[in-house]
Amino acid sequence: MNNSGNLFSAIPGSLPEELFEELMAGQGIKIERIISKGHASPEGFWYDQPENEWVLVVKGAAKLRLWGEDEPVTLSAGSYINLPAHVKHRVEWTTEEEETIWLAIFY
């Protein structure tokens, strides 16, 4: 089955919370679009995921904090990072001026 769409369409005008949308999943892989606008992880919260995650910032900007690292990783449009399973991380900041659109591939 063919499935098509546009990463820049159907973006709500208001984003009180980050938007997570599964685009495709199957055979050990999941692809997700995440939209942030001024969002960050709650204080003291760390993602600790059982699968690897490769993430690309398509639009906007963000800072990720990786457990044990002194400095956050700054991501802008075109930047990507691979996060191995169980690498604790959190979103420190996303730009408030525009949406940050992430493409996350879990494998």
mmCIF file of N, CA and C in Angstrom:
data_model
loop_
_atom_site.group_PDB
_atom_site.id
_atom_site.type_symbol
_atom_site.label_atom_id
_atom_site.label_comp_id
_atom_site.label_asym_id
_atom_site.label_seq_id
_atom_site.Cartn_x
_atom_site.Cartn_y
_atom_site.Cartn_z
ATOM 1 N N MET A 1 0.843 -1.184 0.000
ATOM 2 C CA MET A 1 0.000 0.000 0.000
ATOM 3 C C MET A 1 0.886 1.244 0.000
ATOM 4 N N ASN A 2 0.623 2.168 -0.885
ATOM 5 C CA ASN A 2 1.356 3.428 -0.923
ATOM 6 C C ASN A 2 0.736 4.401 0.066
ATOM 7 N N ASN A 3 1.599 5.119 0.771
ATOM 8 C CA ASN A 3 1.145 6.121 1.722
ATOM 9 C C ASN A 3 1.967 7.370 1.453
ATOM 10 N N SER A 4 1.303 8.474 1.190
ATOM 11 C CA SER A 4 2.041 9.696 0.914
ATOM 12 C C SER A 4 1.482 10.830 1.753
ATOM 13 N N GLY A 5 2.277 11.889 1.887
ATOM 14 C CA GLY A 5 1.870 13.037 2.664
ATOM 15 C C GLY A 5 2.913 14.123 2.554
ATOM 16 N N ASN A 6 2.816 15.100 3.434
ATOM 17 C CA ASN A 6 3.749 16.213 3.436
ATOM 18 C C ASN A 6 4.055 16.571 4.883
ATOM 19 N N LEU A 7 5.337 16.593 5.243
ATOM 20 C CA LEU A 7 5.741 16.879 6.620
ATOM 21 C C LEU A 7 5.323 18.269 7.077
ATOM 22 N N PHE A 8 5.075 19.178 6.133
ATOM 23 C CA PHE A 8 4.742 20.559 6.471
ATOM 24 C C PHE A 8 3.233 20.831 6.478
ATOM 25 N N SER A 9 2.417 19.807 6.236
ATOM 26 C CA SER A 9 0.967 20.031 6.202
ATOM 27 C C SER A 9 0.317 19.615 7.520
ATOM 28 N N ALA A 10 -0.903 20.076 7.709
ATOM 29 C CA ALA A 10 -1.727 19.730 8.872
ATOM 30 C C ALA A 10 -1.039 20.055 10.195
ATOM 31 N N ILE A 11 -0.399 21.219 10.256
ATOM 32 C CA ILE A 11 0.219 21.673 11.496
ATOM 33 C C ILE A 11 -0.790 22.572 12.210
ATOM 34 N N PRO A 12 -1.173 22.218 13.430
ATOM 35 C CA PRO A 12 -2.159 23.037 14.154
ATOM 36 C C PRO A 12 -1.636 24.445 14.421
ATOM 37 N N GLY A 13 -2.525 25.404 14.452
ATOM 38 C CA GLY A 13 -2.153 26.784 14.758
ATOM 39 C C GLY A 13 -1.715 26.963 16.202
ATOM 40 N N SER A 14 -2.239 26.118 17.076
ATOM 41 C CA SER A 14 -1.890 26.170 18.491
ATOM 42 C C SER A 14 -1.326 24.815 18.904
ATOM 43 N N LEU A 15 -0.217 24.849 19.633
ATOM 44 C CA LEU A 15 0.422 23.612 20.092
ATOM 45 C C LEU A 15 0.653 23.679 21.605
ATOM 46 N N PRO A 16 -0.397 23.448 22.401
ATOM 47 C CA PRO A 16 -0.190 23.482 23.848
ATOM 48 C C PRO A 16 0.752 22.376 24.321
ATOM 49 N N GLU A 17 0.812 21.276 23.559
ATOM 50 C CA GLU A 17 1.733 20.174 23.825
ATOM 51 C C GLU A 17 2.405 19.785 22.521
ATOM 52 N N GLU A 18 3.547 19.113 22.631
ATOM 53 C CA GLU A 18 4.182 18.596 21.420
ATOM 54 C C GLU A 18 3.217 17.643 20.721
ATOM 55 N N LEU A 19 3.309 17.608 19.402
ATOM 56 C CA LEU A 19 2.457 16.727 18.603
ATOM 57 C C LEU A 19 3.303 15.565 18.090
ATOM 58 N N PHE A 20 2.874 14.341 18.385
ATOM 59 C CA PHE A 20 3.547 13.133 17.923
ATOM 60 C C PHE A 20 2.622 12.420 16.951
ATOM 61 N N GLU A 21 3.112 12.152 15.746
ATOM 62 C CA GLU A 21 2.281 11.517 14.720
ATOM 63 C C GLU A 21 3.069 10.385 14.076
ATOM 64 N N GLU A 22 2.562 9.166 14.201
ATOM 65 C CA GLU A 22 3.193 8.012 13.557
ATOM 66 C C GLU A 22 2.889 8.053 12.065
ATOM 67 N N LEU A 23 3.934 8.048 11.254
ATOM 68 C CA LEU A 23 3.771 8.088 9.802
ATOM 69 C C LEU A 23 3.785 6.697 9.189
ATOM 70 N N MET A 24 4.549 5.780 9.798
ATOM 71 C CA MET A 24 4.678 4.434 9.266
ATOM 72 C C MET A 24 5.283 3.545 10.338
ATOM 73 N N ALA A 25 4.870 2.291 10.352
ATOM 74 C CA ALA A 25 5.464 1.334 11.284
ATOM 75 C C ALA A 25 5.377 -0.060 10.684
ATOM 76 N N GLY A 26 6.371 -0.872 10.989
ATOM 77 C CA GLY A 26 6.352 -2.261 10.553
ATOM 78 C C GLY A 26 7.730 -2.889 10.606
ATOM 79 N N GLN A 27 7.769 -4.169 10.851
ATOM 80 C CA GLN A 27 8.987 -4.972 10.840
ATOM 81 C C GLN A 27 10.169 -4.306 11.549
ATOM 82 N N GLY A 28 9.963 -3.909 12.786
ATOM 83 C CA GLY A 28 11.045 -3.383 13.609
ATOM 84 C C GLY A 28 11.422 -1.938 13.366
ATOM 85 N N ILE A 29 10.562 -1.186 12.661
ATOM 86 C CA ILE A 29 10.851 0.225 12.402
ATOM 87 C C ILE A 29 9.576 1.046 12.582
ATOM 88 N N LYS A 30 9.756 2.252 13.108
ATOM 89 C CA LYS A 30 8.639 3.193 13.231
ATOM 90 C C LYS A 30 9.163 4.566 12.849
ATOM 91 N N ILE A 31 8.403 5.288 12.033
ATOM 92 C CA ILE A 31 8.767 6.640 11.624
ATOM 93 C C ILE A 31 7.698 7.586 12.163
ATOM 94 N N GLU A 32 8.170 8.646 12.816
ATOM 95 C CA GLU A 32 7.268 9.559 13.514
ATOM 96 C C GLU A 32 7.611 11.004 13.165
ATOM 97 N N ARG A 33 6.585 11.817 13.009
ATOM 98 C CA ARG A 33 6.765 13.269 12.900
ATOM 99 C C ARG A 33 6.440 13.853 14.258
ATOM 100 N N ILE A 34 7.341 14.707 14.741
ATOM 101 C CA ILE A 34 7.133 15.390 16.017
ATOM 102 C C ILE A 34 7.173 16.885 15.731
ATOM 103 N N ILE A 35 6.211 17.613 16.270
ATOM 104 C CA ILE A 35 6.182 19.068 16.091
ATOM 105 C C ILE A 35 6.228 19.718 17.463
ATOM 106 N N SER A 36 7.203 20.608 17.644
ATOM 107 C CA SER A 36 7.398 21.351 18.886
ATOM 108 C C SER A 36 7.372 22.835 18.572
ATOM 109 N N LYS A 37 7.018 23.618 19.549
ATOM 110 C CA LYS A 37 7.094 25.078 19.405
ATOM 111 C C LYS A 37 7.252 25.665 20.804
ATOM 112 N N GLY A 38 8.501 25.871 21.196
ATOM 113 C CA GLY A 38 8.780 26.369 22.530
ATOM 114 C C GLY A 38 8.671 25.293 23.609
ATOM 115 N N HIS A 39 8.638 24.040 23.217
ATOM 116 C CA HIS A 39 8.491 22.952 24.183
ATOM 117 C C HIS A 39 9.845 22.467 24.684
ATOM 118 N N ALA A 40 9.821 21.860 25.854
ATOM 119 C CA ALA A 40 10.990 21.219 26.452
ATOM 120 C C ALA A 40 10.475 20.059 27.298
ATOM 121 N N SER A 41 11.358 19.128 27.613
ATOM 122 C CA SER A 41 10.977 18.024 28.504
ATOM 123 C C SER A 41 10.700 18.586 29.893
ATOM 124 N N PRO A 42 9.769 17.977 30.619
ATOM 125 C CA PRO A 42 9.510 18.432 31.994
ATOM 126 C C PRO A 42 10.775 18.344 32.848
ATOM 127 N N GLU A 43 10.894 19.228 33.796
ATOM 128 C CA GLU A 43 12.045 19.250 34.707
ATOM 129 C C GLU A 43 12.251 17.876 35.328
ATOM 130 N N GLY A 44 13.471 17.363 35.224
ATOM 131 C CA GLY A 44 13.816 16.069 35.813
ATOM 132 C C GLY A 44 13.441 14.857 34.981
ATOM 133 N N PHE A 45 12.746 15.053 33.842
ATOM 134 C CA PHE A 45 12.335 13.929 32.996
ATOM 135 C C PHE A 45 13.416 13.592 31.985
ATOM 136 N N TRP A 46 13.699 12.311 31.808
ATOM 137 C CA TRP A 46 14.656 11.827 30.805
ATOM 138 C C TRP A 46 14.002 10.710 30.006
ATOM 139 N N TYR A 47 14.101 10.792 28.668
ATOM 140 C CA TYR A 47 13.692 9.668 27.830
ATOM 141 C C TYR A 47 14.705 8.547 28.033
ATOM 142 N N ASP A 48 14.221 7.322 28.148
ATOM 143 C CA ASP A 48 15.058 6.128 28.248
ATOM 144 C C ASP A 48 14.346 5.055 27.434
ATOM 145 N N GLN A 49 14.609 5.016 26.156
ATOM 146 C CA GLN A 49 13.833 4.220 25.219
ATOM 147 C C GLN A 49 14.490 2.866 24.955
ATOM 148 N N PRO A 50 13.669 1.834 24.760
ATOM 149 C CA PRO A 50 14.204 0.497 24.512
ATOM 150 C C PRO A 50 14.721 0.289 23.089
ATOM 151 N N GLU A 51 14.425 1.227 22.179
ATOM 152 C CA GLU A 51 14.886 1.094 20.804
ATOM 153 C C GLU A 51 15.834 2.234 20.446
ATOM 154 N N ASN A 52 16.623 2.025 19.387
ATOM 155 C CA ASN A 52 17.462 3.091 18.842
ATOM 156 C C ASN A 52 16.558 4.140 18.210
ATOM 157 N N GLU A 53 17.030 5.390 18.194
ATOM 158 C CA GLU A 53 16.275 6.472 17.560
ATOM 159 C C GLU A 53 17.236 7.344 16.756
ATOM 160 N N TRP A 54 16.939 7.476 15.468
ATOM 161 C CA TRP A 54 17.658 8.413 14.602
ATOM 162 C C TRP A 54 16.698 9.564 14.382
ATOM 163 N N VAL A 55 17.139 10.785 14.667
ATOM 164 C CA VAL A 55 16.232 11.924 14.575
ATOM 165 C C VAL A 55 16.868 13.043 13.746
ATOM 166 N N LEU A 56 16.050 13.653 12.901
ATOM 167 C CA LEU A 56 16.459 14.736 12.008
ATOM 168 C C LEU A 56 15.576 15.939 12.288
ATOM 169 N N VAL A 57 16.179 17.107 12.444
ATOM 170 C CA VAL A 57 15.402 18.342 12.524
ATOM 171 C C VAL A 57 15.212 18.829 11.084
ATOM 172 N N VAL A 58 13.969 18.848 10.649
ATOM 173 C CA VAL A 58 13.632 19.253 9.282
ATOM 174 C C VAL A 58 13.479 20.766 9.200
ATOM 175 N N LYS A 59 12.927 21.344 10.256
ATOM 176 C CA LYS A 59 12.679 22.792 10.310
ATOM 177 C C LYS A 59 12.792 23.214 11.762
ATOM 178 N N GLY A 60 13.276 24.427 12.007
ATOM 179 C CA GLY A 60 13.361 24.946 13.365
ATOM 180 C C GLY A 60 14.697 24.648 14.024
ATOM 181 N N ALA A 61 14.696 24.605 15.353
ATOM 182 C CA ALA A 61 15.928 24.370 16.106
ATOM 183 C C ALA A 61 15.579 23.812 17.479
ATOM 184 N N ALA A 62 16.553 23.109 18.062
ATOM 185 C CA ALA A 62 16.350 22.495 19.371
ATOM 186 C C ALA A 62 17.696 22.254 20.039
ATOM 187 N N LYS A 63 17.639 22.028 21.339
ATOM 188 C CA LYS A 63 18.815 21.581 22.092
ATOM 189 C C LYS A 63 18.433 20.317 22.835
ATOM 190 N N LEU A 64 19.265 19.290 22.683
ATOM 191 C CA LEU A 64 19.093 18.031 23.392
ATOM 192 C C LEU A 64 20.173 17.904 24.443
ATOM 193 N N ARG A 65 19.816 17.387 25.587
ATOM 194 C CA ARG A 65 20.788 17.084 26.632
ATOM 195 C C ARG A 65 20.896 15.567 26.708
ATOM 196 N N LEU A 66 22.118 15.058 26.617
ATOM 197 C CA LEU A 66 22.378 13.631 26.757
ATOM 198 C C LEU A 66 22.925 13.375 28.152
ATOM 199 N N TRP A 67 22.442 12.341 28.779
ATOM 200 C CA TRP A 67 22.854 11.981 30.138
ATOM 201 C C TRP A 67 24.377 11.882 30.215
ATOM 202 N N GLY A 68 24.971 12.564 31.172
ATOM 203 C CA GLY A 68 26.407 12.487 31.392
ATOM 204 C C GLY A 68 27.236 13.454 30.565
ATOM 205 N N GLU A 69 26.612 14.166 29.630
ATOM 206 C CA GLU A 69 27.340 15.131 28.803
ATOM 207 C C GLU A 69 27.238 16.518 29.440
ATOM 208 N N ASP A 70 28.329 17.271 29.375
ATOM 209 C CA ASP A 70 28.359 18.607 29.980
ATOM 210 C C ASP A 70 27.568 19.642 29.184
ATOM 211 N N GLU A 71 27.630 19.542 27.868
ATOM 212 C CA GLU A 71 26.995 20.542 27.006
ATOM 213 C C GLU A 71 25.857 19.917 26.206
ATOM 214 N N PRO A 72 24.775 20.662 25.993
ATOM 215 C CA PRO A 72 23.701 20.148 25.145
ATOM 216 C C PRO A 72 24.129 20.111 23.673
ATOM 217 N N VAL A 73 23.433 19.291 22.912
ATOM 218 C CA VAL A 73 23.644 19.196 21.469
ATOM 219 C C VAL A 73 22.659 20.146 20.807
ATOM 220 N N THR A 74 23.165 21.097 20.022
ATOM 221 C CA THR A 74 22.307 22.038 19.308
ATOM 222 C C THR A 74 22.002 21.472 17.932
ATOM 223 N N LEU A 75 20.719 21.428 17.601
ATOM 224 C CA LEU A 75 20.273 20.920 16.309
ATOM 225 C C LEU A 75 19.513 22.024 15.580
ATOM 226 N N SER A 76 19.807 22.193 14.308
ATOM 227 C CA SER A 76 19.076 23.136 13.464
ATOM 228 C C SER A 76 18.621 22.378 12.223
ATOM 229 N N ALA A 77 17.907 23.044 11.345
ATOM 230 C CA ALA A 77 17.383 22.383 10.151
ATOM 231 C C ALA A 77 18.504 21.648 9.424
ATOM 232 N N GLY A 78 18.288 20.367 9.195
ATOM 233 C CA GLY A 78 19.275 19.525 8.519
ATOM 234 C C GLY A 78 20.145 18.721 9.469
ATOM 235 N N SER A 79 20.160 19.075 10.757
ATOM 236 C CA SER A 79 20.976 18.356 11.738
ATOM 237 C C SER A 79 20.282 17.059 12.155
ATOM 238 N N TYR A 80 21.090 16.019 12.359
ATOM 239 C CA TYR A 80 20.538 14.760 12.846
ATOM 240 C C TYR A 80 21.441 14.179 13.913
ATOM 241 N N ILE A 81 20.875 13.245 14.673
ATOM 242 C CA ILE A 81 21.622 12.564 15.722
ATOM 243 C C ILE A 81 21.070 11.145 15.836
ATOM 244 N N ASN A 82 21.950 10.210 16.113
ATOM 245 C CA ASN A 82 21.543 8.838 16.379
ATOM 246 C C ASN A 82 21.652 8.599 17.879
ATOM 247 N N LEU A 83 20.569 8.144 18.472
ATOM 248 C CA LEU A 83 20.513 7.889 19.908
ATOM 249 C C LEU A 83 20.346 6.386 20.119
ATOM 250 N N PRO A 84 21.410 5.697 20.534
ATOM 251 C CA PRO A 84 21.275 4.259 20.801
ATOM 252 C C PRO A 84 20.264 3.995 21.915
ATOM 253 N N ALA A 85 19.698 2.807 21.904
ATOM 254 C CA ALA A 85 18.733 2.416 22.931
ATOM 255 C C ALA A 85 19.301 2.687 24.321
ATOM 256 N N HIS A 86 18.455 3.181 25.189
ATOM 257 C CA HIS A 86 18.745 3.457 26.604
ATOM 258 C C HIS A 86 19.753 4.583 26.848
ATOM 259 N N VAL A 87 20.073 5.361 25.823
ATOM 260 C CA VAL A 87 20.847 6.582 26.070
ATOM 261 C C VAL A 87 19.841 7.617 26.563
ATOM 262 N N LYS A 88 19.944 7.979 27.820
ATOM 263 C CA LYS A 88 18.996 8.924 28.394
ATOM 264 C C LYS A 88 19.222 10.299 27.776
ATOM 265 N N HIS A 89 18.110 10.929 27.410
ATOM 266 C CA HIS A 89 18.181 12.251 26.786
ATOM 267 C C HIS A 89 16.902 13.019 27.084
ATOM 268 N N ARG A 90 16.992 14.330 26.898
ATOM 269 C CA ARG A 90 15.843 15.196 27.127
ATOM 270 C C ARG A 90 15.922 16.386 26.184
ATOM 271 N N VAL A 91 14.783 16.974 25.895
ATOM 272 C CA VAL A 91 14.731 18.185 25.088
ATOM 273 C C VAL A 91 14.871 19.360 26.041
ATOM 274 N N GLU A 92 15.942 20.112 25.880
ATOM 275 C CA GLU A 92 16.187 21.280 26.728
ATOM 276 C C GLU A 92 15.420 22.503 26.238
ATOM 277 N N TRP A 93 15.233 22.592 24.909
ATOM 278 C CA TRP A 93 14.693 23.824 24.340
ATOM 279 C C TRP A 93 14.297 23.586 22.890
ATOM 280 N N THR A 94 13.209 24.194 22.464
ATOM 281 C CA THR A 94 12.885 24.307 21.040
ATOM 282 C C THR A 94 12.482 25.757 20.785
ATOM 283 N N THR A 95 12.721 26.221 19.584
ATOM 284 C CA THR A 95 12.450 27.619 19.258
ATOM 285 C C THR A 95 10.959 27.947 19.398
ATOM 286 N N GLU A 96 10.701 29.141 19.897
ATOM 287 C CA GLU A 96 9.325 29.617 20.039
ATOM 288 C C GLU A 96 8.859 30.380 18.809
ATOM 289 N N GLU A 97 9.803 30.822 17.975
ATOM 290 C CA GLU A 97 9.475 31.661 16.817
ATOM 291 C C GLU A 97 8.826 30.880 15.679
ATOM 292 N N GLU A 98 9.126 29.603 15.585
ATOM 293 C CA GLU A 98 8.563 28.771 14.522
ATOM 294 C C GLU A 98 8.472 27.337 15.032
ATOM 295 N N GLU A 99 7.721 26.527 14.328
ATOM 296 C CA GLU A 99 7.629 25.125 14.698
ATOM 297 C C GLU A 99 8.975 24.444 14.454
ATOM 298 N N THR A 100 9.312 23.525 15.323
ATOM 299 C CA THR A 100 10.427 22.620 15.069
ATOM 300 C C THR A 100 9.803 21.307 14.634
ATOM 301 N N ILE A 101 10.133 20.895 13.423
ATOM 302 C CA ILE A 101 9.603 19.645 12.886
ATOM 303 C C ILE A 101 10.729 18.620 12.908
ATOM 304 N N TRP A 102 10.484 17.535 13.637
ATOM 305 C CA TRP A 102 11.433 16.435 13.770
ATOM 306 C C TRP A 102 10.937 15.241 12.951
ATOM 307 N N LEU A 103 11.849 14.511 12.376
ATOM 308 C CA LEU A 103 11.538 13.215 11.779
ATOM 309 C C LEU A 103 12.323 12.195 12.593
ATOM 310 N N ALA A 104 11.615 11.342 13.302
ATOM 311 C CA ALA A 104 12.245 10.352 14.179
ATOM 312 C C ALA A 104 12.033 8.953 13.619
ATOM 313 N N ILE A 105 13.120 8.212 13.521
ATOM 314 C CA ILE A 105 13.056 6.824 13.061
ATOM 315 C C ILE A 105 13.519 5.945 14.210
ATOM 316 N N PHE A 106 12.615 5.105 14.677
ATOM 317 C CA PHE A 106 12.908 4.166 15.758
ATOM 318 C C PHE A 106 13.174 2.808 15.121
ATOM 319 N N TYR A 107 14.285 2.192 15.521
ATOM 320 C CA TYR A 107 14.637 0.897 14.926
ATOM 321 C C TYR A 107 15.284 -0.027 15.940
#
